[in-house]
XYZ file of C-alpha atoms in Angstrom:
67
model
C 0.280 0.066 -0.106
C 1.458 3.337 -1.083
C 0.687 6.399 1.100
C 1.065 9.722 -0.559
C 2.010 12.893 1.609
C 0.354 16.177 0.236
C 3.863 19.262 1.545
C 3.015 22.924 0.648
C 5.532 25.844 0.782
C 4.079 27.938 2.740
C 6.777 30.843 2.298
C 3.994 33.086 1.421
C 2.280 33.299 4.197
C 4.937 33.406 6.338
C 6.037 36.693 4.540
C 2.814 38.049 4.851
C 2.918 37.538 8.437
C 6.255 39.545 9.623
C 5.531 42.388 6.972
C 8.162 40.989 4.261
C 8.125 41.706 1.189
C 10.350 39.308 -1.574
C 12.740 41.779 -2.300
C 13.629 42.168 1.542
C 13.946 38.655 1.918
C 15.843 38.606 -1.322
C 18.679 41.216 0.087
C 19.170 39.431 3.470
C 19.276 35.958 1.434
C 21.193 36.633 -1.985
C 18.501 34.483 -3.558
C 17.419 36.199 -7.015
C 13.346 37.730 -5.743
C 12.751 35.768 -8.826
C 13.112 32.760 -7.442
C 11.539 33.149 -3.655
C 8.562 34.666 -5.870
C 8.629 31.203 -7.630
C 9.268 29.188 -4.444
C 5.443 28.717 -3.151
C 4.408 27.105 -7.141
C 7.675 24.948 -7.174
C 6.907 21.074 -6.529
C 10.914 20.695 -5.616
C 13.326 22.703 -4.166
C 16.789 23.962 -3.791
C 18.508 22.428 -0.459
C 20.574 26.089 0.013
C 17.141 28.442 -0.829
C 15.486 26.543 1.850
C 18.073 27.202 4.390
C 19.124 30.474 3.613
C 15.549 31.248 3.696
C 15.058 29.810 7.147
C 17.772 31.823 8.256
C 17.224 34.538 7.212
C 13.473 34.253 8.599
C 14.547 32.428 11.781
C 12.017 29.738 11.992
C 12.786 25.806 11.287
C 12.440 24.565 7.499
C 9.358 22.651 8.330
C 7.563 25.842 9.403
C 7.900 26.562 5.314
C 5.729 23.988 4.783
C 2.387 22.556 5.393
C 2.287 18.803 5.731
């Protein structure tokens, strides 16, 4: 039996909760703003981007995703 788990990125929600823009996060992480813009739409994420974003926002990687 195969179990499927849906994992949904929630970067947009986190930024909104903190009143932070994608541009500001881009400045803090060095990740191009376009990549940050697409984060919630992608099915896979670069490990380095996920780590940089979680560190810049001072949250766990798990907090970037809804399971």
